[in-house]
Amino acid sequence: MTLVYGLGRSGLGVLRFLARRGRAACFHDDRPRPADLAAARALGFAACDPEPGRFRTVIAAPGVPIDHPALVALERAGAEVIGEVELAWRETGLPLVGVTGTAGKTTTTVFTARLLEELGVAAAAAGNIDPPLVEVADRPGLEAAVVELSSFQLERVRAFRPRVAVLLNLGTDHLDRHGSLERYHAAKLRLLANLTPEDAIVYNAADPRVRAAAEGSPARLVPFEPATEPRATNARAAALAAAALAGSLGRAADPGALEARALELPAVPGRFETVGRVGDVVVIDDSIATRTEAVQAALQAAPAPVAWIVGGEDKGADLGALEPVVRERVALVLAIGRDGPRFARAFTPYARTVVIEEPEGPRALERALEAALAAGGVASVLLAPLAASFDQFEDYKHRSRAFREALVRVGGEAWTAS
């Protein structure tokens, strides 16, 4: 018997995957949403208690901590606990590009999939971005998938082996989940655990930790040097990954030409994207910027003086590291969400701060925009939250959409990427 532990996007994807195979399973969620329960039951599955000794396999959602007491008890009773990425790979054997790193995963994943499509390879982007890998891995006619992999997903891989691994960088993130930088990096490096000489690893040669991990792998090494800005670096990595995967399928590709093409692709929403303006004030959405390094880069790049919208669920950000850029470029800090007040207190010595005391996420963003525009004297309004979104939004994509909608409500001119 199989237990699916945790519903949401991943768990429901697993249930649909199992239903297509006629596999017996039940599900458990510690805090189920009514809509998820209804969807699971509509697939023909029932809820059950996670009784140790009853299950041979447990497929846990990424959001369920690896040391969750129920999962530990199930493992001790003999169950194998895996994630949906491992399940999809075992069941289908689909050729995969696995992409991880602290920053740049989504853009690299999307660019790689688009480049493969242009090479005539039927490919899909999946994993940590929509849709989950289990939703596409058995799609008829699909030749490959490019999978964005978070540390939460990689914690649970066992035999998982992509044909091409992409390791972009190793910074600081998710310390609230992993407990230490070493454990976070160890989870990321699970991507390389099962590579063989038949596989390839595309890696950032300028990151010493990445280089050391890659050079310790038996896989074919495909190093790259970062470009001068993140999007170009992602394009370079995507070009090398697409060429490597295409080569494994017997199709030749020129990485240089692919890199040039990747630079022409539209930006991925929510990643330092100018989404509109109000009068002369530029409005920038960087909803994905939840790490100190990413926010620092965004504050450096946004037109100054900056009105900075920050807040949500803190993941262990290094606030002190942002002092110089906040002093130099930020005129107004607008703090939202659960940990917004703490962020505001930290930045009060360097910039004017306003706490937006509004529990509803979309309304909080609207009020933050209103406050930024009313204050005057700013060249840009930047959403770079430095925190996770789950206190007020479904995910960072929901936060991004809500920001754009708030821009329209305050009378802004929204731009659509061509």
Short mmCIF file of C-alpha atoms in Angstrom, two decimals:
data_model
loop_
_atom_site.label_atom_id
_atom_site.label_comp_id
_atom_site.label_asym_id
_atom_site.label_seq_id
_atom_site.Cartn_x
_atom_site.Cartn_y
_atom_site.Cartn_z
CA MET A 1 0.00 0.00 0.00
CA THR A 2 1.22 3.50 -0.86
CA LEU A 3 0.65 6.55 1.32
CA VAL A 4 0.70 10.04 -0.18
CA TYR A 5 1.65 12.35 2.68
CA GLY A 6 0.66 15.95 1.99
CA LEU A 7 -1.71 17.18 -0.69
CA GLY A 8 -1.36 20.55 -2.40
CA ARG A 9 0.10 20.81 -5.89
CA SER A 10 2.62 17.98 -5.47
CA GLY A 11 0.43 15.53 -3.57
CA LEU A 12 -2.52 15.90 -5.91
CA GLY A 13 -0.18 15.46 -8.86
CA VAL A 14 1.05 12.20 -7.32
CA LEU A 15 -2.52 10.98 -6.81
CA ARG A 16 -3.37 11.71 -10.45
CA PHE A 17 -0.20 9.90 -11.52
CA LEU A 18 -1.11 6.85 -9.42
CA ALA A 19 -4.71 6.93 -10.64
CA ARG A 20 -3.55 6.75 -14.26
CA ARG A 21 -1.71 3.56 -13.32
CA GLY A 22 -4.53 2.02 -11.33
CA ARG A 23 -2.36 1.96 -8.20
CA ALA A 24 -3.87 1.55 -4.73
CA ALA A 25 -3.08 4.41 -2.36
CA CYS A 26 -4.52 6.60 0.35
CA PHE A 27 -3.59 10.08 1.50
CA HIS A 28 -2.97 12.08 4.65
CA ASP A 29 -2.50 15.79 5.20
CA ASP A 30 -1.89 17.40 8.58
CA ARG A 31 -3.79 20.57 7.62
CA PRO A 32 -5.84 19.77 4.52
CA ARG A 33 -7.60 22.45 2.53
CA PRO A 34 -11.22 21.58 1.66
CA ALA A 35 -10.57 22.02 -2.07
CA ASP A 36 -7.62 19.59 -1.93
CA LEU A 37 -9.66 17.01 -0.02
CA ALA A 38 -12.44 17.23 -2.59
CA ALA A 39 -9.97 16.86 -5.47
CA ALA A 40 -8.30 13.82 -3.89
CA ARG A 41 -11.62 12.11 -3.23
CA ALA A 42 -12.82 12.87 -6.75
CA LEU A 43 -9.85 10.83 -7.99
CA GLY A 44 -11.13 7.84 -6.01
CA PHE A 45 -8.72 8.00 -3.07
CA ALA A 46 -9.59 8.06 0.62
CA ALA A 47 -7.93 9.72 3.59
CA CYS A 48 -6.12 7.47 6.05
CA ASP A 49 -4.00 7.64 9.19
CA PRO A 50 -0.22 7.32 8.75
CA GLU A 51 0.04 4.11 10.75
CA PRO A 52 3.61 2.74 11.01
CA GLY A 53 3.93 -0.74 9.54
CA ARG A 54 1.00 -0.39 7.13
CA PHE A 55 2.79 1.13 4.13
CA ARG A 56 5.66 -0.01 1.94
CA THR A 57 6.06 3.32 0.18
CA VAL A 58 5.37 6.86 1.35
CA ILE A 59 5.44 9.71 -1.16
CA ALA A 60 5.85 12.92 0.81
CA ALA A 61 5.16 16.43 -0.46
CA PRO A 62 8.17 18.78 -0.46
CA GLY A 63 6.58 20.96 2.19
CA VAL A 64 6.58 18.15 4.75
CA PRO A 65 9.88 18.32 6.69
CA ILE A 66 12.17 15.34 6.27
CA ASP A 67 12.30 14.96 10.07
CA HIS A 68 8.53 15.10 10.55
CA PRO A 69 7.77 12.69 13.43
CA ALA A 70 5.18 10.75 11.43
CA LEU A 71 7.61 10.21 8.54
CA VAL A 72 10.38 9.15 10.92
CA ALA A 73 8.03 6.61 12.52
CA LEU A 74 6.98 5.27 9.11
CA GLU A 75 10.61 4.85 8.03
CA ARG A 76 11.50 3.06 11.24
CA ALA A 77 8.64 0.65 10.57
CA GLY A 78 10.14 -0.21 7.18
CA ALA A 79 8.51 2.22 4.74
CA GLU A 80 10.56 3.88 2.03
CA VAL A 81 9.89 7.63 2.01
CA ILE A 82 10.45 9.33 -1.34
CA GLY A 83 9.20 12.41 -3.19
CA GLU A 84 7.28 12.90 -6.41
CA VAL A 85 10.44 13.55 -8.44
CA GLU A 86 11.88 10.17 -7.46
CA LEU A 87 8.54 8.49 -8.21
CA ALA A 88 8.25 10.02 -11.68
CA TRP A 89 11.83 9.11 -12.59
CA ARG A 90 11.49 5.50 -11.41
CA GLU A 91 8.18 4.93 -13.14
CA THR A 92 8.95 6.48 -16.52
CA GLY A 93 12.72 6.66 -17.07
CA LEU A 94 12.16 9.90 -19.01
CA PRO A 95 15.43 11.65 -19.99
CA LEU A 96 15.81 14.62 -17.67
CA VAL A 97 17.78 17.80 -17.17
CA GLY A 98 17.86 18.49 -13.43
CA VAL A 99 18.46 22.13 -12.46
CA THR A 100 19.32 23.35 -8.98
CA GLY A 101 21.14 26.16 -7.21
CA THR A 102 20.30 28.92 -4.80
CA ALA A 103 19.42 31.42 -7.53
CA GLY A 104 18.43 31.28 -11.19
CA LYS A 105 16.74 27.87 -11.25
CA THR A 106 13.43 28.84 -12.80
CA THR A 107 14.81 31.01 -15.60
CA THR A 108 17.42 28.37 -16.47
CA THR A 109 14.77 25.64 -16.44
CA VAL A 110 12.35 27.54 -18.66
CA PHE A 111 15.07 28.64 -21.07
CA THR A 112 16.45 25.09 -21.37
CA ALA A 113 13.03 23.65 -22.17
CA ARG A 114 12.36 26.33 -24.78
CA LEU A 115 15.74 25.77 -26.43
CA LEU A 116 15.12 22.03 -26.59
CA GLU A 117 11.76 22.66 -28.23
CA GLU A 118 13.48 24.84 -30.83
CA LEU A 119 15.92 21.97 -31.47
CA GLY A 120 12.95 19.74 -32.25
CA VAL A 121 12.98 17.88 -28.93
CA ALA A 122 9.52 17.51 -27.39
CA ALA A 123 10.32 18.85 -23.91
CA ALA A 124 8.52 20.32 -20.92
CA ALA A 125 9.58 22.39 -17.92
CA ALA A 126 8.40 20.95 -14.61
CA GLY A 127 9.28 20.26 -10.99
CA ASN A 128 9.43 23.04 -8.43
CA ILE A 129 7.65 25.23 -10.96
CA ASP A 130 4.23 24.32 -12.36
CA PRO A 131 3.52 21.60 -13.24
CA PRO A 132 5.01 18.90 -10.96
CA LEU A 133 7.14 16.33 -12.78
CA VAL A 134 4.51 13.62 -12.19
CA GLU A 135 2.05 15.68 -14.24
CA VAL A 136 4.21 15.56 -17.39
CA ALA A 137 6.51 12.54 -17.08
CA ASP A 138 4.07 10.14 -18.76
CA ARG A 139 2.73 12.62 -21.30
CA PRO A 140 2.43 10.92 -24.71
CA GLY A 141 5.12 11.97 -27.16
CA LEU A 142 7.28 13.74 -24.59
CA GLU A 143 11.00 13.12 -25.19
CA ALA A 144 12.51 14.92 -22.21
CA ALA A 145 11.75 17.15 -19.25
CA VAL A 146 13.72 19.95 -17.64
CA VAL A 147 13.16 19.81 -13.90
CA GLU A 148 13.67 22.65 -11.43
CA LEU A 149 14.69 21.02 -8.15
CA SER A 150 14.51 22.63 -4.73
CA SER A 151 16.47 21.48 -1.71
CA PHE A 152 13.18 20.19 -0.28
CA GLN A 153 12.72 17.91 -3.30
CA LEU A 154 16.34 16.79 -3.47
CA GLU A 155 16.31 15.69 0.18
CA ARG A 156 14.11 12.79 -0.90
CA VAL A 157 15.87 11.51 -4.01
CA ARG A 158 17.32 8.02 -3.80
CA ALA A 159 18.10 6.55 -7.23
CA PHE A 160 17.15 9.68 -9.21
CA ARG A 161 19.63 10.27 -12.02
CA PRO A 162 19.24 13.04 -14.60
CA ARG A 163 21.10 12.76 -17.88
CA VAL A 164 22.22 16.36 -17.42
CA ALA A 165 22.67 18.00 -14.02
CA VAL A 166 22.88 21.79 -13.81
CA LEU A 167 24.43 23.28 -10.66
CA LEU A 168 24.21 27.06 -10.78
CA ASN A 169 25.46 28.25 -7.40
CA LEU A 170 25.42 27.47 -3.69
CA GLY A 171 24.44 30.38 -1.46
CA THR A 172 22.34 30.77 1.67
CA ASP A 173 18.65 29.90 1.81
CA HIS A 174 16.04 27.88 3.73
CA LEU A 175 17.99 27.84 6.98
CA ASP A 176 14.62 27.78 8.74
CA ARG A 177 14.02 24.35 7.19
CA HIS A 178 17.48 22.77 7.05
CA GLY A 179 18.93 24.19 10.24
CA SER A 180 22.40 24.88 8.86
CA LEU A 181 24.15 25.96 5.68
CA GLU A 182 25.94 22.61 5.51
CA ARG A 183 22.68 20.65 5.52
CA TYR A 184 21.17 22.96 2.91
CA HIS A 185 24.15 22.48 0.59
CA ALA A 186 24.13 18.72 1.20
CA ALA A 187 20.50 18.58 0.09
CA LYS A 188 21.30 20.52 -3.08
CA LEU A 189 24.22 18.24 -3.93
CA ARG A 190 21.96 15.18 -3.86
CA LEU A 191 21.42 16.11 -7.53
CA LEU A 192 24.87 14.68 -8.29
CA ALA A 193 24.64 11.55 -6.15
CA ASN A 194 23.91 9.01 -8.88
CA LEU A 195 25.60 10.51 -11.94
CA THR A 196 27.76 8.25 -14.11
CA PRO A 197 30.33 8.89 -16.86
CA GLU A 198 27.44 8.68 -19.33
CA ASP A 199 25.89 11.80 -17.83
CA ALA A 200 26.92 15.47 -17.92
CA ILE A 201 27.12 18.18 -15.30
CA VAL A 202 26.84 21.82 -16.32
CA TYR A 203 28.30 23.88 -13.49
CA ASN A 204 29.39 27.35 -12.44
CA ALA A 205 33.18 27.19 -12.37
CA ALA A 206 33.41 30.52 -10.52
CA ASP A 207 31.70 29.16 -7.39
CA PRO A 208 34.33 27.22 -5.39
CA ARG A 209 31.78 25.00 -3.65
CA VAL A 210 30.06 24.19 -6.92
CA ARG A 211 33.35 23.51 -8.69
CA ALA A 212 34.58 21.17 -5.95
CA ALA A 213 31.35 19.19 -5.98
CA ALA A 214 31.29 18.93 -9.77
CA GLU A 215 34.91 17.89 -10.07
CA GLY A 216 34.26 15.10 -7.59
CA SER A 217 31.58 13.64 -9.85
CA PRO A 218 32.27 10.95 -12.47
CA ALA A 219 30.02 12.77 -14.94
CA ARG A 220 31.33 14.65 -17.99
CA LEU A 221 32.21 18.17 -16.88
CA VAL A 222 30.70 21.14 -18.72
CA PRO A 223 31.89 24.28 -16.89
CA PHE A 224 30.73 27.82 -17.54
CA GLU A 225 31.77 31.26 -16.32
CA PRO A 226 29.02 33.62 -15.14
CA ALA A 227 28.07 36.54 -17.37
CA THR A 228 27.85 40.11 -16.14
CA GLU A 229 24.18 39.86 -15.17
CA PRO A 230 22.02 36.96 -13.90
CA ARG A 231 19.75 36.54 -16.92
CA ALA A 232 22.72 36.18 -19.26
CA THR A 233 24.29 33.65 -16.90
CA ASN A 234 21.06 31.65 -16.91
CA ALA A 235 20.97 31.80 -20.71
CA ARG A 236 24.54 30.47 -20.86
CA ALA A 237 23.78 27.58 -18.52
CA ALA A 238 20.57 26.77 -20.38
CA ALA A 239 22.37 26.68 -23.72
CA LEU A 240 24.97 24.23 -22.43
CA ALA A 241 22.31 22.07 -20.78
CA ALA A 242 20.12 21.97 -23.89
CA ALA A 243 23.10 21.07 -26.08
CA ALA A 244 24.15 18.30 -23.68
CA LEU A 245 20.68 16.78 -23.49
CA ALA A 246 20.17 17.04 -27.25
CA GLY A 247 23.53 15.35 -27.77
CA SER A 248 22.45 12.46 -25.55
CA LEU A 249 19.49 12.01 -27.89
CA GLY A 250 21.75 12.01 -30.95
CA ARG A 251 21.02 15.57 -32.05
CA ALA A 252 23.84 18.03 -32.60
CA ALA A 253 23.54 21.58 -31.28
CA ASP A 254 25.76 24.67 -31.15
CA PRO A 255 25.88 26.05 -27.57
CA GLY A 256 26.96 29.49 -28.79
CA ALA A 257 23.98 29.81 -31.10
CA LEU A 258 21.68 28.52 -28.37
CA GLU A 259 23.00 31.09 -25.90
CA ALA A 260 22.33 33.90 -28.37
CA ARG A 261 18.80 32.60 -28.87
CA ALA A 262 18.21 32.28 -25.12
CA LEU A 263 19.05 35.96 -24.66
CA GLU A 264 16.16 36.77 -26.99
CA LEU A 265 13.60 34.82 -24.95
CA PRO A 266 11.08 36.80 -22.85
CA ALA A 267 11.68 37.17 -19.13
CA VAL A 268 10.06 34.73 -16.75
CA PRO A 269 7.33 36.56 -14.77
CA GLY A 270 8.21 37.57 -11.22
CA ARG A 271 11.97 37.86 -11.77
CA PHE A 272 13.03 41.51 -11.71
CA GLU A 273 10.51 42.40 -14.36
CA THR A 274 9.36 45.94 -15.01
CA VAL A 275 5.59 45.49 -14.94
CA GLY A 276 4.47 49.09 -15.41
CA ARG A 277 4.67 52.64 -14.19
CA VAL A 278 2.66 55.28 -12.39
CA GLY A 279 3.58 58.62 -13.88
CA ASP A 280 7.37 58.71 -13.85
CA VAL A 281 7.71 55.97 -11.22
CA VAL A 282 8.79 52.56 -12.55
CA VAL A 283 7.18 49.51 -10.87
CA ILE A 284 9.32 46.35 -10.68
CA ASP A 285 8.22 42.85 -9.68
CA ASP A 286 10.90 40.59 -8.19
CA SER A 287 8.57 38.38 -6.16
CA ILE A 288 11.03 35.47 -6.43
CA ALA A 289 13.71 37.50 -4.58
CA THR A 290 13.59 35.86 -1.16
CA ARG A 291 17.34 35.60 -0.47
CA THR A 292 19.66 38.31 0.75
CA GLU A 293 21.89 38.12 -2.35
CA ALA A 294 18.95 38.35 -4.75
CA VAL A 295 17.43 41.31 -2.93
CA GLN A 296 20.79 43.07 -2.80
CA ALA A 297 21.13 42.71 -6.57
CA ALA A 298 17.58 43.95 -7.11
CA LEU A 299 18.11 47.02 -4.94
CA GLN A 300 21.31 47.80 -6.85
CA ALA A 301 19.55 47.47 -10.21
CA ALA A 302 16.29 49.33 -9.51
CA PRO A 303 16.27 53.06 -10.34
CA ALA A 304 17.02 55.06 -7.18
CA PRO A 305 15.60 56.41 -4.95
CA VAL A 306 13.78 53.12 -4.35
CA ALA A 307 10.54 52.45 -2.47
CA TRP A 308 11.12 48.85 -1.38
CA ILE A 309 8.25 46.49 -0.51
CA VAL A 310 9.57 43.76 1.79
CA GLY A 311 8.13 41.10 4.08
CA GLY A 312 6.44 37.74 4.47
CA GLU A 313 7.76 34.63 6.23
CA ASP A 314 11.45 35.16 7.00
CA LYS A 315 13.68 32.26 5.89
CA GLY A 316 16.74 33.36 7.85
CA ALA A 317 17.78 36.39 5.79
CA ASP A 318 20.98 38.24 6.66
CA LEU A 319 19.52 41.71 7.21
CA GLY A 320 22.83 43.27 8.22
CA ALA A 321 24.34 42.55 4.80
CA LEU A 322 21.77 44.85 3.22
CA GLU A 323 22.69 47.93 5.29
CA PRO A 324 25.01 49.54 2.67
CA VAL A 325 22.62 49.25 -0.26
CA VAL A 326 19.64 50.36 1.83
CA ARG A 327 21.54 53.42 3.08
CA GLU A 328 22.67 54.31 -0.44
CA ARG A 329 19.61 53.62 -2.58
CA VAL A 330 16.40 53.14 -0.55
CA ALA A 331 14.21 56.11 0.34
CA LEU A 332 11.27 54.19 1.79
CA VAL A 333 10.79 50.68 3.19
CA LEU A 334 7.23 49.33 3.08
CA ALA A 335 6.94 46.26 5.29
CA ILE A 336 4.17 43.69 4.80
CA GLY A 337 3.31 40.25 6.10
CA ARG A 338 4.10 38.24 9.19
CA ASP A 339 7.70 39.34 9.63
CA GLY A 340 7.35 42.78 8.07
CA PRO A 341 7.43 44.61 11.42
CA ARG A 342 10.74 42.97 12.35
CA PHE A 343 12.23 43.90 8.96
CA ALA A 344 11.02 47.48 9.45
CA ARG A 345 12.72 47.72 12.84
CA ALA A 346 15.97 46.44 11.33
CA PHE A 347 15.99 49.03 8.53
CA THR A 348 14.66 52.04 10.46
CA PRO A 349 18.19 53.38 11.14
CA TYR A 350 18.91 53.57 7.40
CA ALA A 351 15.64 54.60 5.72
CA ARG A 352 12.14 55.77 6.41
CA THR A 353 9.94 52.74 7.17
CA VAL A 354 6.20 52.13 7.08
CA VAL A 355 4.54 48.95 8.37
CA ILE A 356 1.48 47.98 6.32
CA GLU A 357 -0.83 46.43 8.90
CA GLU A 358 -3.09 44.55 6.52
CA PRO A 359 -3.55 40.77 6.87
CA GLU A 360 -4.86 40.18 3.34
CA GLY A 361 -1.93 39.88 0.94
CA PRO A 362 -3.35 41.49 -2.21
CA ARG A 363 -4.74 44.40 -0.20
CA ALA A 364 -1.40 44.80 1.62
CA LEU A 365 0.38 45.18 -1.72
CA GLU A 366 -2.17 47.72 -2.88
CA ARG A 367 -1.73 49.75 0.31
CA ALA A 368 2.05 49.54 -0.03
CA LEU A 369 1.88 50.90 -3.58
CA GLU A 370 -0.44 53.69 -2.45
CA ALA A 371 1.95 54.62 0.36
CA ALA A 372 4.96 54.60 -1.95
CA LEU A 373 3.29 56.88 -4.47
CA ALA A 374 1.92 59.20 -1.80
CA ALA A 375 5.37 59.63 -0.27
CA GLY A 376 6.82 61.02 -3.49
CA GLY A 377 10.49 61.42 -4.28
CA VAL A 378 11.05 57.87 -5.56
CA ALA A 379 12.09 56.69 -9.00
CA SER A 380 10.93 53.10 -8.61
CA VAL A 381 8.77 50.83 -6.49
CA LEU A 382 10.39 47.42 -6.07
CA LEU A 383 8.72 44.28 -4.73
CA ALA A 384 11.66 42.19 -3.49
CA PRO A 385 10.18 40.44 -0.46
CA LEU A 386 13.25 38.83 1.18
CA ALA A 387 10.79 36.28 2.57
CA ALA A 388 8.50 33.41 1.64
CA SER A 389 4.94 34.18 0.57
CA PHE A 390 2.86 31.59 2.40
CA ASP A 391 1.65 33.85 5.21
CA GLN A 392 -0.47 35.90 2.80
CA PHE A 393 -0.37 34.18 -0.62
CA GLU A 394 -0.58 30.72 -2.17
CA ASP A 395 3.00 31.06 -3.45
CA TYR A 396 5.35 33.61 -5.00
CA LYS A 397 3.44 33.44 -8.30
CA HIS A 398 0.23 34.44 -6.55
CA ARG A 399 2.15 37.29 -4.89
CA SER A 400 3.44 38.37 -8.30
CA ARG A 401 -0.04 38.34 -9.87
CA ALA A 402 -1.48 40.22 -6.91
CA PHE A 403 1.20 42.91 -7.27
CA ARG A 404 0.36 43.46 -10.93
CA GLU A 405 -3.35 43.61 -10.15
CA ALA A 406 -2.68 46.10 -7.35
CA LEU A 407 -0.75 48.28 -9.80
CA VAL A 408 -3.82 48.54 -12.01
CA ARG A 409 -6.08 49.31 -9.04
CA VAL A 410 -3.91 52.26 -7.99
CA GLY A 411 -4.13 53.71 -11.49
CA GLY A 412 -0.85 52.46 -12.89
CA GLU A 413 -0.08 51.64 -16.49
CA ALA A 414 0.62 47.91 -16.66
CA TRP A 415 3.05 46.60 -19.25
CA THR A 416 2.84 43.20 -20.89
CA ALA A 417 6.02 41.43 -21.98
CA SER A 418 6.13 40.88 -25.72
#
